mmCIF file of C-alpha atoms in Angstrom:
data_model
loop_
_atom_site.group_PDB
_atom_site.id
_atom_site.type_symbol
_atom_site.label_atom_id
_atom_site.label_comp_id
_atom_site.label_asym_id
_atom_site.label_seq_id
_atom_site.Cartn_x
_atom_site.Cartn_y
_atom_site.Cartn_z
ATOM 1 C CA MET A 1 -0.655 -25.738 13.423
ATOM 2 C CA HIS A 2 0.081 -26.087 9.723
ATOM 3 C CA LYS A 3 2.887 -28.356 8.555
ATOM 4 C CA LEU A 4 5.019 -27.655 5.496
ATOM 5 C CA TYR A 5 3.096 -30.208 3.433
ATOM 6 C CA ASP A 6 -0.149 -28.287 4.113
ATOM 7 C CA PHE A 7 1.313 -25.300 2.262
ATOM 8 C CA ILE A 8 2.645 -27.571 -0.493
ATOM 9 C CA GLU A 9 -0.838 -29.080 -0.937
ATOM 10 C CA ALA A 10 -2.361 -25.584 -0.978
ATOM 11 C CA ARG A 11 0.082 -24.565 -3.672
ATOM 12 C CA GLU A 12 -0.970 -27.547 -5.768
ATOM 13 C CA ARG A 13 -4.629 -26.646 -5.190
ATOM 14 C CA LEU A 14 -3.972 -23.112 -6.455
ATOM 15 C CA SER A 15 -1.819 -24.105 -9.432
ATOM 16 C CA THR A 16 -4.591 -23.675 -12.023
ATOM 17 C CA VAL A 17 -5.983 -20.354 -10.774
ATOM 18 C CA ILE A 18 -3.058 -18.146 -9.811
ATOM 19 C CA THR A 19 -0.313 -16.438 -11.755
ATOM 20 C CA LYS A 20 3.130 -17.496 -10.597
ATOM 21 C CA THR A 21 4.573 -14.046 -9.963
ATOM 22 C CA LYS A 22 8.322 -14.206 -10.593
ATOM 23 C CA LEU A 23 10.703 -12.155 -8.468
ATOM 24 C CA ILE A 24 11.947 -8.897 -10.010
ATOM 25 C CA HIS A 25 15.455 -7.826 -9.031
ATOM 26 C CA SER A 26 15.617 -4.104 -8.239
ATOM 27 C CA SER A 27 18.962 -2.493 -8.989
ATOM 28 C CA VAL A 28 17.418 0.865 -7.982
ATOM 29 C CA PHE A 29 16.354 -0.152 -4.464
ATOM 30 C CA SER A 30 19.457 -2.321 -4.048
ATOM 31 C CA LYS A 31 21.690 0.695 -4.714
ATOM 32 C CA GLU A 32 19.607 2.975 -2.465
ATOM 33 C CA THR A 33 19.638 0.602 0.491
ATOM 34 C CA GLY A 34 22.928 -1.300 0.260
ATOM 35 C CA ASN A 35 21.052 -4.599 0.118
ATOM 36 C CA ASP A 36 20.172 -7.047 -2.650
ATOM 37 C CA VAL A 37 16.481 -6.255 -3.203
ATOM 38 C CA TYR A 38 13.832 -8.304 -4.983
ATOM 39 C CA ILE A 39 10.138 -7.501 -5.561
ATOM 40 C CA LYS A 40 7.383 -10.131 -5.494
ATOM 41 C CA PRO A 41 4.669 -8.570 -7.747
ATOM 42 C CA GLU A 42 1.359 -9.955 -6.451
ATOM 43 C CA ASN A 43 -0.287 -6.929 -8.102
ATOM 44 C CA LEU A 44 -0.054 -9.004 -11.292
ATOM 45 C CA GLN A 45 -2.545 -11.615 -10.085
ATOM 46 C CA ARG A 46 -5.760 -11.738 -12.121
ATOM 47 C CA THR A 47 -7.787 -9.921 -9.453
ATOM 48 C CA GLY A 48 -4.941 -7.467 -8.885
ATOM 49 C CA SER A 49 -3.892 -8.804 -5.482
ATOM 50 C CA PHE A 50 -2.764 -11.817 -3.433
ATOM 51 C CA LYS A 51 -6.279 -12.277 -1.993
ATOM 52 C CA ILE A 52 -7.273 -14.866 -4.606
ATOM 53 C CA ARG A 53 -4.840 -17.324 -2.961
ATOM 54 C CA GLY A 54 -6.490 -17.441 0.457
ATOM 55 C CA ALA A 55 -10.044 -17.147 -0.869
ATOM 56 C CA TYR A 56 -9.654 -20.001 -3.366
ATOM 57 C CA ASN A 57 -7.866 -22.251 -0.889
ATOM 58 C CA LYS A 58 -10.635 -21.737 1.685
ATOM 59 C CA ILE A 59 -13.529 -22.272 -0.728
ATOM 60 C CA ALA A 60 -11.915 -25.274 -2.452
ATOM 61 C CA LYS A 61 -11.599 -27.017 0.939
ATOM 62 C CA LEU A 62 -15.304 -26.675 1.813
ATOM 63 C CA THR A 63 -17.381 -29.830 2.018
ATOM 64 C CA GLU A 64 -19.837 -30.562 -0.811
ATOM 65 C CA GLU A 65 -22.707 -29.601 1.495
ATOM 66 C CA GLU A 66 -21.052 -26.266 2.333
ATOM 67 C CA LYS A 67 -20.411 -25.604 -1.350
ATOM 68 C CA ARG A 68 -24.089 -26.134 -2.115
ATOM 69 C CA LYS A 69 -24.999 -23.469 0.464
ATOM 70 C CA GLY A 70 -22.818 -20.867 -1.242
ATOM 71 C CA VAL A 71 -20.399 -18.369 0.306
ATOM 72 C CA ILE A 72 -20.688 -14.822 1.604
ATOM 73 C CA ALA A 73 -18.061 -12.188 2.361
ATOM 74 C CA SER A 74 -17.886 -8.529 3.298
ATOM 75 C CA SER A 75 -15.281 -6.366 1.626
ATOM 76 C CA ALA A 76 -14.773 -2.974 0.036
ATOM 77 C CA GLY A 77 -11.808 -4.104 -2.022
ATOM 78 C CA ASN A 78 -9.470 -6.938 -2.944
ATOM 79 C CA HIS A 79 -11.042 -9.688 -0.827
ATOM 80 C CA ALA A 80 -14.359 -9.170 -2.626
ATOM 81 C CA GLN A 81 -12.812 -9.865 -6.012
ATOM 82 C CA GLY A 82 -10.782 -12.799 -4.683
ATOM 83 C CA VAL A 83 -13.856 -14.518 -3.242
ATOM 84 C CA ALA A 84 -15.942 -13.753 -6.345
ATOM 85 C CA LEU A 85 -13.393 -15.208 -8.759
ATOM 86 C CA ALA A 86 -12.684 -18.234 -6.549
ATOM 87 C CA ALA A 87 -16.409 -19.024 -6.299
ATOM 88 C CA GLN A 88 -16.841 -18.592 -10.045
ATOM 89 C CA LYS A 89 -13.957 -20.998 -10.761
ATOM 90 C CA LEU A 90 -15.469 -23.581 -8.419
ATOM 91 C CA GLY A 91 -19.049 -23.108 -9.638
ATOM 92 C CA ILE A 92 -20.338 -21.881 -6.289
ATOM 93 C CA LYS A 93 -22.776 -19.059 -5.511
ATOM 94 C CA ALA A 94 -21.080 -16.009 -3.966
ATOM 95 C CA VAL A 95 -22.674 -13.037 -2.227
ATOM 96 C CA ILE A 96 -20.492 -10.020 -1.441
ATOM 97 C CA VAL A 97 -21.695 -7.268 0.906
ATOM 98 C CA MET A 98 -19.969 -3.946 0.237
ATOM 99 C CA PRO A 99 -20.407 -0.571 1.962
ATOM 100 C CA LYS A 100 -22.597 1.919 0.074
ATOM 101 C CA TYR A 101 -19.647 4.277 -0.549
ATOM 102 C CA THR A 102 -17.618 1.613 -2.428
ATOM 103 C CA PRO A 103 -16.400 3.035 -5.778
ATOM 104 C CA LEU A 104 -18.515 1.816 -8.680
ATOM 105 C CA ILE A 105 -15.458 0.427 -10.473
ATOM 106 C CA LYS A 106 -14.857 -2.028 -7.600
ATOM 107 C CA VAL A 107 -18.517 -3.000 -7.433
ATOM 108 C CA GLU A 108 -18.601 -3.715 -11.165
ATOM 109 C CA ALA A 109 -15.309 -5.641 -11.086
ATOM 110 C CA THR A 110 -16.772 -7.911 -8.386
ATOM 111 C CA ARG A 111 -20.001 -8.421 -10.332
ATOM 112 C CA GLN A 112 -18.023 -9.327 -13.445
ATOM 113 C CA TYR A 113 -16.706 -12.379 -11.597
ATOM 114 C CA GLY A 114 -20.286 -13.555 -11.199
ATOM 115 C CA ALA A 115 -20.937 -12.582 -7.580
ATOM 116 C CA GLU A 116 -24.173 -11.090 -6.277
ATOM 117 C CA VAL A 117 -23.236 -7.711 -4.792
ATOM 118 C CA ILE A 118 -25.286 -6.137 -1.990
ATOM 119 C CA LEU A 119 -24.541 -2.568 -0.908
ATOM 120 C CA ALA A 120 -25.227 -2.071 2.790
ATOM 121 C CA GLY A 121 -24.104 0.359 5.485
ATOM 122 C CA GLU A 122 -21.887 3.416 5.539
ATOM 123 C CA GLU A 123 -18.703 1.679 6.700
ATOM 124 C CA TYR A 124 -17.026 -1.715 6.448
ATOM 125 C CA ASP A 125 -18.240 -2.728 9.923
ATOM 126 C CA ASP A 126 -21.863 -2.173 8.829
ATOM 127 C CA ALA A 127 -21.314 -4.335 5.746
ATOM 128 C CA TYR A 128 -19.663 -7.016 7.887
ATOM 129 C CA ASN A 129 -22.570 -7.094 10.349
ATOM 130 C CA TYR A 130 -25.117 -7.320 7.530
ATOM 131 C CA ALA A 131 -23.154 -10.153 5.890
ATOM 132 C CA ARG A 132 -23.208 -12.046 9.195
ATOM 133 C CA GLU A 133 -26.977 -11.531 9.431
ATOM 134 C CA LEU A 134 -27.428 -12.933 5.930
ATOM 135 C CA GLN A 135 -25.149 -15.844 6.770
ATOM 136 C CA GLU A 136 -27.385 -16.778 9.693
ATOM 137 C CA LYS A 137 -30.565 -16.308 7.714
ATOM 138 C CA GLU A 138 -29.574 -18.018 4.441
ATOM 139 C CA GLY A 139 -27.032 -20.573 5.680
ATOM 140 C CA TYR A 140 -24.107 -19.272 3.603
ATOM 141 C CA VAL A 141 -20.490 -20.030 4.582
ATOM 142 C CA PHE A 142 -18.707 -16.847 5.663
ATOM 143 C CA ILE A 143 -15.259 -16.277 4.123
ATOM 144 C CA HIS A 144 -13.206 -14.084 6.434
ATOM 145 C CA PRO A 145 -10.466 -11.986 4.775
ATOM 146 C CA PHE A 146 -7.749 -12.863 7.306
ATOM 147 C CA ASN A 147 -8.904 -14.495 10.561
ATOM 148 C CA ASP A 148 -9.114 -18.014 9.094
ATOM 149 C CA ASP A 149 -6.588 -20.884 8.972
ATOM 150 C CA ASP A 150 -7.436 -21.981 5.413
ATOM 151 C CA VAL A 151 -7.081 -18.383 4.188
ATOM 152 C CA VAL A 152 -3.735 -18.110 5.999
ATOM 153 C CA GLU A 153 -2.634 -21.366 4.382
ATOM 154 C CA GLY A 154 -3.417 -20.008 0.907
ATOM 155 C CA GLN A 155 -1.487 -16.785 1.498
ATOM 156 C CA GLY A 156 1.492 -18.794 2.736
ATOM 157 C CA THR A 157 2.029 -20.241 -0.752
ATOM 158 C CA ILE A 158 3.725 -16.924 -1.603
ATOM 159 C CA ALA A 159 6.603 -17.855 0.731
ATOM 160 C CA LEU A 160 7.086 -21.199 -1.034
ATOM 161 C CA GLU A 161 7.407 -19.421 -4.383
ATOM 162 C CA VAL A 162 9.828 -16.842 -2.978
ATOM 163 C CA LEU A 163 12.107 -19.453 -1.402
ATOM 164 C CA GLU A 164 12.012 -21.680 -4.461
ATOM 165 C CA GLU A 165 13.463 -18.822 -6.500
ATOM 166 C CA LEU A 166 15.658 -17.354 -3.768
ATOM 167 C CA PRO A 167 16.442 -20.102 -1.200
ATOM 168 C CA ASP A 168 19.000 -17.922 0.606
ATOM 169 C CA ALA A 169 16.699 -14.915 1.147
ATOM 170 C CA ASP A 170 17.531 -13.232 4.466
ATOM 171 C CA ILE A 171 14.474 -11.024 4.984
ATOM 172 C CA ILE A 172 10.903 -10.894 3.649
ATOM 173 C CA LEU A 173 9.022 -7.603 4.065
ATOM 174 C CA VAL A 174 5.245 -8.036 4.187
ATOM 175 C CA PRO A 175 2.412 -5.436 4.213
ATOM 176 C CA LEU A 176 0.335 -5.886 7.367
ATOM 177 C CA GLY A 177 -3.357 -5.070 7.686
ATOM 178 C CA GLY A 178 -5.571 -7.701 9.286
ATOM 179 C CA GLY A 179 -2.644 -10.111 9.425
ATOM 180 C CA GLY A 180 -3.664 -12.917 7.059
ATOM 181 C CA LEU A 181 -0.865 -12.386 4.533
ATOM 182 C CA ILE A 182 1.949 -12.142 7.052
ATOM 183 C CA SER A 183 0.601 -15.088 9.098
ATOM 184 C CA GLY A 184 0.842 -17.441 6.129
ATOM 185 C CA ILE A 185 4.148 -16.120 4.818
ATOM 186 C CA ALA A 186 5.802 -16.119 8.261
ATOM 187 C CA LEU A 187 4.900 -19.705 9.134
ATOM 188 C CA ALA A 188 5.574 -21.191 5.681
ATOM 189 C CA ALA A 189 8.906 -19.363 5.369
ATOM 190 C CA LYS A 190 10.070 -20.391 8.862
ATOM 191 C CA LEU A 191 9.146 -24.025 8.143
ATOM 192 C CA LYS A 192 11.396 -23.867 5.082
ATOM 193 C CA ASN A 193 14.155 -21.813 6.711
ATOM 194 C CA PRO A 194 13.971 -21.121 10.462
ATOM 195 C CA MET A 195 16.721 -18.481 10.177
ATOM 196 C CA ILE A 196 14.835 -16.200 7.790
ATOM 197 C CA LYS A 197 13.548 -12.877 9.147
ATOM 198 C CA ILE A 198 9.934 -11.876 8.552
ATOM 199 C CA ILE A 199 9.199 -8.188 9.021
ATOM 200 C CA GLY A 200 5.690 -6.735 8.911
ATOM 201 C CA VAL A 201 5.044 -3.243 7.570
ATOM 202 C CA GLU A 202 2.109 -1.172 8.859
ATOM 203 C CA PRO A 203 1.011 2.377 8.033
ATOM 204 C CA GLU A 204 1.624 4.797 10.915
ATOM 205 C CA GLY A 205 -2.061 5.689 10.925
ATOM 206 C CA ALA A 206 -3.278 2.094 11.311
ATOM 207 C CA ALA A 207 -0.676 0.265 13.394
ATOM 208 C CA SER A 208 -3.093 -2.261 14.907
ATOM 209 C CA ALA A 209 -0.554 -5.116 15.141
ATOM 210 C CA ILE A 210 1.941 -2.999 17.084
ATOM 211 C CA ALA A 211 -0.892 -1.886 19.387
ATOM 212 C CA ALA A 212 -1.852 -5.537 19.976
ATOM 213 C CA LEU A 213 1.741 -6.556 20.760
ATOM 214 C CA LYS A 214 2.112 -3.664 23.226
ATOM 215 C CA ASN A 215 -1.202 -4.578 24.846
ATOM 216 C CA GLY A 216 -0.452 -8.304 24.957
ATOM 217 C CA ASP A 217 -3.712 -9.043 23.147
ATOM 218 C CA VAL A 218 -5.808 -7.856 20.215
ATOM 219 C CA VAL A 219 -6.949 -4.272 20.661
ATOM 220 C CA GLU A 220 -9.209 -2.065 18.532
ATOM 221 C CA LEU A 221 -7.838 1.301 17.413
ATOM 222 C CA PRO A 222 -10.277 4.215 17.865
ATOM 223 C CA GLU A 223 -9.717 5.182 14.212
ATOM 224 C CA THR A 224 -7.420 4.704 11.233
ATOM 225 C CA ASN A 225 -5.863 7.483 9.176
ATOM 226 C CA THR A 226 -3.793 6.415 6.183
ATOM 227 C CA ILE A 227 -3.770 6.517 2.395
ATOM 228 C CA ALA A 228 -2.953 2.783 2.496
ATOM 229 C CA ASP A 229 -6.650 1.877 2.637
ATOM 230 C CA GLY A 230 -6.039 -1.844 2.008
ATOM 231 C CA THR A 231 -4.310 -2.082 5.394
ATOM 232 C CA ALA A 232 -6.527 0.399 7.273
ATOM 233 C CA VAL A 233 -7.683 -2.246 9.770
ATOM 234 C CA ARG A 234 -8.593 -1.148 13.286
ATOM 235 C CA LYS A 235 -8.226 -4.620 14.805
ATOM 236 C CA ILE A 236 -6.106 -7.520 13.592
ATOM 237 C CA GLY A 237 -7.464 -11.062 13.728
ATOM 238 C CA GLU A 238 -7.074 -13.004 16.976
ATOM 239 C CA LEU A 239 -5.784 -15.997 15.063
ATOM 240 C CA ASN A 240 -3.345 -13.739 13.202
ATOM 241 C CA PHE A 241 -2.123 -12.186 16.451
ATOM 242 C CA ASP A 242 -0.868 -15.624 17.555
ATOM 243 C CA TYR A 243 1.017 -16.083 14.271
ATOM 244 C CA ILE A 244 2.537 -12.595 14.492
ATOM 245 C CA LYS A 245 3.568 -13.096 18.115
ATOM 246 C CA ASN A 246 5.266 -16.416 17.357
ATOM 247 C CA TYR A 247 6.721 -16.057 13.860
ATOM 248 C CA VAL A 248 7.175 -12.375 12.976
ATOM 249 C CA ASP A 249 10.541 -10.865 13.914
ATOM 250 C CA ASP A 250 9.748 -7.162 13.726
ATOM 251 C CA ILE A 251 7.171 -4.602 12.577
ATOM 252 C CA ILE A 252 8.042 -1.315 10.864
ATOM 253 C CA THR A 253 5.684 1.644 10.440
ATOM 254 C CA ILE A 254 5.568 3.888 7.372
ATOM 255 C CA SER A 255 4.224 7.424 6.939
ATOM 256 C CA ASP A 256 1.991 8.455 4.052
ATOM 257 C CA TYR A 257 4.800 10.659 2.702
ATOM 258 C CA GLU A 258 7.240 7.753 2.628
ATOM 259 C CA LEU A 259 4.599 5.804 0.702
ATOM 260 C CA MET A 260 4.249 8.584 -1.884
ATOM 261 C CA GLU A 261 7.981 8.640 -2.552
ATOM 262 C CA SER A 262 8.219 4.855 -2.944
ATOM 263 C CA PHE A 263 5.131 4.798 -5.173
ATOM 264 C CA LEU A 264 6.836 7.281 -7.515
ATOM 265 C CA LEU A 265 10.076 5.275 -7.622
ATOM 266 C CA LEU A 266 8.200 2.072 -8.474
ATOM 267 C CA VAL A 267 6.338 3.773 -11.313
ATOM 268 C CA GLU A 268 9.339 5.666 -12.660
ATOM 269 C CA LYS A 269 12.096 3.084 -12.324
ATOM 270 C CA HIS A 270 10.229 -0.225 -12.583
ATOM 271 C CA LYS A 271 7.088 0.764 -14.524
ATOM 272 C CA ILE A 272 5.089 -0.970 -11.770
ATOM 273 C CA VAL A 273 1.807 0.464 -10.486
ATOM 274 C CA ALA A 274 0.849 -0.755 -7.016
ATOM 275 C CA GLU A 275 -1.855 0.327 -4.599
ATOM 276 C CA ASN A 276 -0.802 2.295 -1.546
ATOM 277 C CA ALA A 277 -1.004 -0.690 0.818
ATOM 278 C CA GLY A 278 1.059 -2.740 -1.635
ATOM 279 C CA VAL A 279 3.889 -0.187 -1.568
ATOM 280 C CA LEU A 280 4.417 -0.488 2.219
ATOM 281 C CA SER A 281 7.024 -3.241 1.884
ATOM 282 C CA VAL A 282 9.047 -1.175 -0.603
ATOM 283 C CA ALA A 283 8.917 1.963 1.552
ATOM 284 C CA ALA A 284 10.224 -0.108 4.482
ATOM 285 C CA LEU A 285 13.469 -0.967 2.665
ATOM 286 C CA ARG A 286 15.094 2.255 3.871
ATOM 287 C CA LYS A 287 14.337 1.392 7.486
ATOM 288 C CA ILE A 288 16.325 -1.858 7.436
ATOM 289 C CA ASN A 289 19.580 -1.182 9.293
ATOM 290 C CA GLU A 290 21.399 -4.231 7.948
ATOM 291 C CA LYS A 291 23.498 -4.163 4.753
ATOM 292 C CA GLY A 292 24.401 -6.804 2.175
ATOM 293 C CA LYS A 293 21.249 -8.868 2.823
ATOM 294 C CA LYS A 294 18.950 -10.505 0.288
ATOM 295 C CA ILE A 295 15.572 -8.865 0.870
ATOM 296 C CA VAL A 296 12.220 -9.617 -0.761
ATOM 297 C CA SER A 297 9.469 -6.971 -0.685
ATOM 298 C CA ILE A 298 5.979 -8.395 -1.192
ATOM 299 C CA LEU A 299 3.947 -6.052 -3.428
ATOM 300 C CA SER A 300 0.552 -7.184 -2.212
ATOM 301 C CA GLY A 301 -1.762 -5.523 -4.748
ATOM 302 C CA GLY A 302 -2.301 -3.062 -7.576
ATOM 303 C CA ASN A 303 -5.957 -2.058 -7.435
ATOM 304 C CA ILE A 304 -5.744 1.717 -7.572
ATOM 305 C CA ASP A 305 -7.868 4.183 -9.548
ATOM 306 C CA VAL A 306 -6.422 6.591 -12.106
ATOM 307 C CA LEU A 307 -7.173 9.768 -10.110
ATOM 308 C CA THR A 308 -5.342 8.375 -7.091
ATOM 309 C CA ILE A 309 -2.389 7.433 -9.306
ATOM 310 C CA SER A 310 -2.198 11.027 -10.565
ATOM 311 C CA SER A 311 -2.320 12.447 -7.028
ATOM 312 C CA MET A 312 0.313 9.970 -5.773
ATOM 313 C CA ILE A 313 2.696 10.803 -8.617
ATOM 314 C CA ASN A 314 2.368 14.567 -8.063
ATOM 315 C CA LYS A 315 2.890 14.334 -4.321
ATOM 316 C CA GLY A 316 5.688 11.794 -4.779
ATOM 317 C CA LEU A 317 7.503 14.237 -7.086
ATOM 318 C CA ILE A 318 7.290 16.877 -4.360
ATOM 319 C CA VAL A 319 8.492 14.547 -1.591
ATOM 320 C CA ARG A 320 11.340 13.366 -3.845
ATOM 321 C CA GLY A 321 12.393 16.954 -4.593
ATOM 322 C CA ARG A 322 11.608 16.660 -8.294
ATOM 323 C CA ILE A 323 8.893 19.283 -7.977
ATOM 324 C CA PHE A 324 9.805 22.297 -5.844
ATOM 325 C CA ARG A 325 7.060 24.577 -4.558
ATOM 326 C CA PHE A 326 7.904 27.717 -2.671
ATOM 327 C CA SER A 327 6.480 31.101 -1.760
ATOM 328 C CA VAL A 328 8.313 34.412 -1.754
ATOM 329 C CA ASP A 329 7.195 37.849 -0.588
ATOM 330 C CA LEU A 330 7.882 40.544 -3.192
ATOM 331 C CA PRO A 331 7.649 44.344 -3.046
ATOM 332 C CA ASP A 332 4.450 45.432 -4.837
ATOM 333 C CA LYS A 333 6.183 47.193 -7.715
ATOM 334 C CA PRO A 334 6.807 46.445 -11.411
ATOM 335 C CA GLY A 335 9.608 44.121 -12.536
ATOM 336 C CA GLN A 336 9.632 41.712 -9.584
ATOM 337 C CA LEU A 337 8.082 38.800 -11.499
ATOM 338 C CA VAL A 338 10.675 39.216 -14.249
ATOM 339 C CA ALA A 339 13.485 39.147 -11.650
ATOM 340 C CA VAL A 340 12.198 35.887 -10.144
ATOM 341 C CA SER A 341 11.797 34.329 -13.605
ATOM 342 C CA GLN A 342 15.360 35.379 -14.497
ATOM 343 C CA ILE A 343 16.821 33.638 -11.428
ATOM 344 C CA LEU A 344 14.920 30.433 -12.186
ATOM 345 C CA SER A 345 15.997 30.547 -15.835
ATOM 346 C CA GLU A 346 19.656 30.958 -14.846
ATOM 347 C CA GLN A 347 19.321 27.941 -12.541
ATOM 348 C CA ASN A 348 17.715 25.793 -15.299
ATOM 349 C CA ALA A 349 14.542 25.291 -13.262
ATOM 350 C CA ASN A 350 11.529 24.665 -15.465
ATOM 351 C CA VAL A 351 8.582 26.798 -14.278
ATOM 352 C CA ILE A 352 5.324 24.842 -14.108
ATOM 353 C CA ARG A 353 3.128 27.375 -12.340
ATOM 354 C CA LEU A 354 3.174 30.910 -10.931
ATOM 355 C CA GLU A 355 0.503 32.253 -8.608
ATOM 356 C CA HIS A 356 0.711 35.996 -7.926
ATOM 357 C CA ASN A 357 -1.515 37.074 -5.025
ATOM 358 C CA GLN A 358 -1.760 40.725 -4.009
ATOM 359 C CA PHE A 359 -4.199 40.017 -1.193
ATOM 360 C CA LYS A 360 -2.688 36.988 0.533
ATOM 361 C CA ASN A 361 -0.029 38.699 2.637
ATOM 362 C CA LEU A 362 -2.208 40.932 4.831
ATOM 363 C CA ASN A 363 0.388 41.445 7.583
ATOM 364 C CA ARG A 364 2.781 43.227 5.194
ATOM 365 C CA PHE A 365 0.711 45.788 3.348
ATOM 366 C CA HIS A 366 3.191 46.694 0.593
ATOM 367 C CA ASP A 367 4.185 43.109 -0.264
ATOM 368 C CA VAL A 368 2.580 40.501 -2.490
ATOM 369 C CA GLU A 369 3.034 36.750 -2.195
ATOM 370 C CA LEU A 370 4.243 34.780 -5.186
ATOM 371 C CA GLN A 371 3.807 31.003 -5.128
ATOM 372 C CA VAL A 372 6.058 29.195 -7.584
ATOM 373 C CA THR A 373 6.112 25.582 -8.771
ATOM 374 C CA VAL A 374 9.219 24.428 -10.658
ATOM 375 C CA GLU A 375 10.582 21.150 -11.969
ATOM 376 C CA THR A 376 14.065 20.328 -10.636
ATOM 377 C CA ASN A 377 16.670 17.554 -10.683
ATOM 378 C CA GLY A 378 16.372 16.865 -6.946
ATOM 379 C CA GLU A 379 17.491 18.228 -3.579
ATOM 380 C CA GLU A 380 20.916 19.434 -4.697
ATOM 381 C CA HIS A 381 19.313 21.502 -7.438
ATOM 382 C CA ILE A 382 16.756 22.892 -4.955
ATOM 383 C CA ASN A 383 19.588 23.962 -2.606
ATOM 384 C CA LYS A 384 21.298 25.872 -5.436
ATOM 385 C CA ILE A 385 18.053 27.657 -6.328
ATOM 386 C CA THR A 386 17.454 28.580 -2.670
ATOM 387 C CA GLU A 387 21.037 29.902 -2.279
ATOM 388 C CA GLU A 388 20.723 32.054 -5.408
ATOM 389 C CA PHE A 389 17.478 33.649 -4.187
ATOM 390 C CA SER A 390 19.124 34.324 -0.832
ATOM 391 C CA LYS A 391 22.117 36.008 -2.519
ATOM 392 C CA ARG A 392 19.719 38.332 -4.363
ATOM 393 C CA GLY A 393 17.982 39.307 -1.114
ATOM 394 C CA TYR A 394 14.842 37.161 -1.396
ATOM 395 C CA VAL A 395 13.559 34.971 1.452
ATOM 396 C CA ILE A 396 11.738 31.923 0.149
ATOM 397 C CA LYS A 397 9.606 29.456 2.075
ATOM 398 C CA ARG A 398 9.410 25.872 0.872
ATOM 399 C CA LEU A 399 5.877 24.461 0.729
ATOM 400 C CA ASN A 400 5.693 20.818 1.734
ATOM 401 C CA SER A 401 3.205 18.127 0.665
ATOM 402 C CA GLN A 402 0.852 18.928 3.548
ATOM 403 C CA GLU A 403 0.353 22.435 2.157
ATOM 404 C CA ILE A 404 -0.400 21.205 -1.369
ATOM 405 C CA GLU A 405 -3.859 20.243 -2.501
#
């Protein structure tokens, strides 16, 4: 098992390649949760995520003979860029196997760090298997994204930085996918302060650590279903399972809709853009039952494409009640649209979109369905709008995020 000085040495090893991401105090999340909340922005690392820490630490510790052989990894995201940059810094050949569907922007970003990129297979597992074949054939050293002690050691340097800035932190919230990040943070933090609580945060649709704990051993989920693709791991690492079992105090799960809301708050209030997996630890703040605690949320990464950002903001506005979408059945006669517009104007709701459909409501022949999208000030404003429609004899149906494309 690692000792505290192992993490201190790793931190020294990483000192020339990582950005020291300072804690950001969040008055917004502190007020919302009744705790003293800080954000650790690992999305500001050069590769856009914490992965450079573990990758560099692992590669830097290889023997000279291993370095001459070069390294290989399989990844569709952040690990690829971490390994590529680490290898470039150390002057070592790197081969990254990525699934064929990997967005071109990620492929190019990895190539820009000097790695040879091979596209193979439809899914991550196919890419992983091909990378292992190449490792056997060419003699490369395989760099696992999480199931590796040297990788865990590198990720644990985050805890040293957190506790240097905030020695009396009570809780650290950590996104949990394969388990490498939380393994390192949990052990390093407990070595510094055995009383600190480490809480993992998994997406509801990929809760592989909770499944392993319930089973008493690592188990593979039949599928994953989450927008937090960076943590969409069907099976956590066996090594990581031991760390989680021994050093992690609790695991919280988060829905995609909770992620959307937290993503919006981060963008709007902190001007921080994080990837969906990175937002998990912020979304979990509301599920902490304790009050008055010093809590650090680890923002693990920020590699997200512009189209996804747009979609997340729109859906986050809806979840937050800042965009209100509803449908109302109207008699098919003149003047009804004007009446609806008048109510919304009186309630100071800014109309974004109206969709008038004569053919949608087939079960009521003389009615038409009107779908309305308005900008509001939040739930209280929405309640006032709904009450006013009700007073005027209209029945409106709120459309939730699941009904919005």
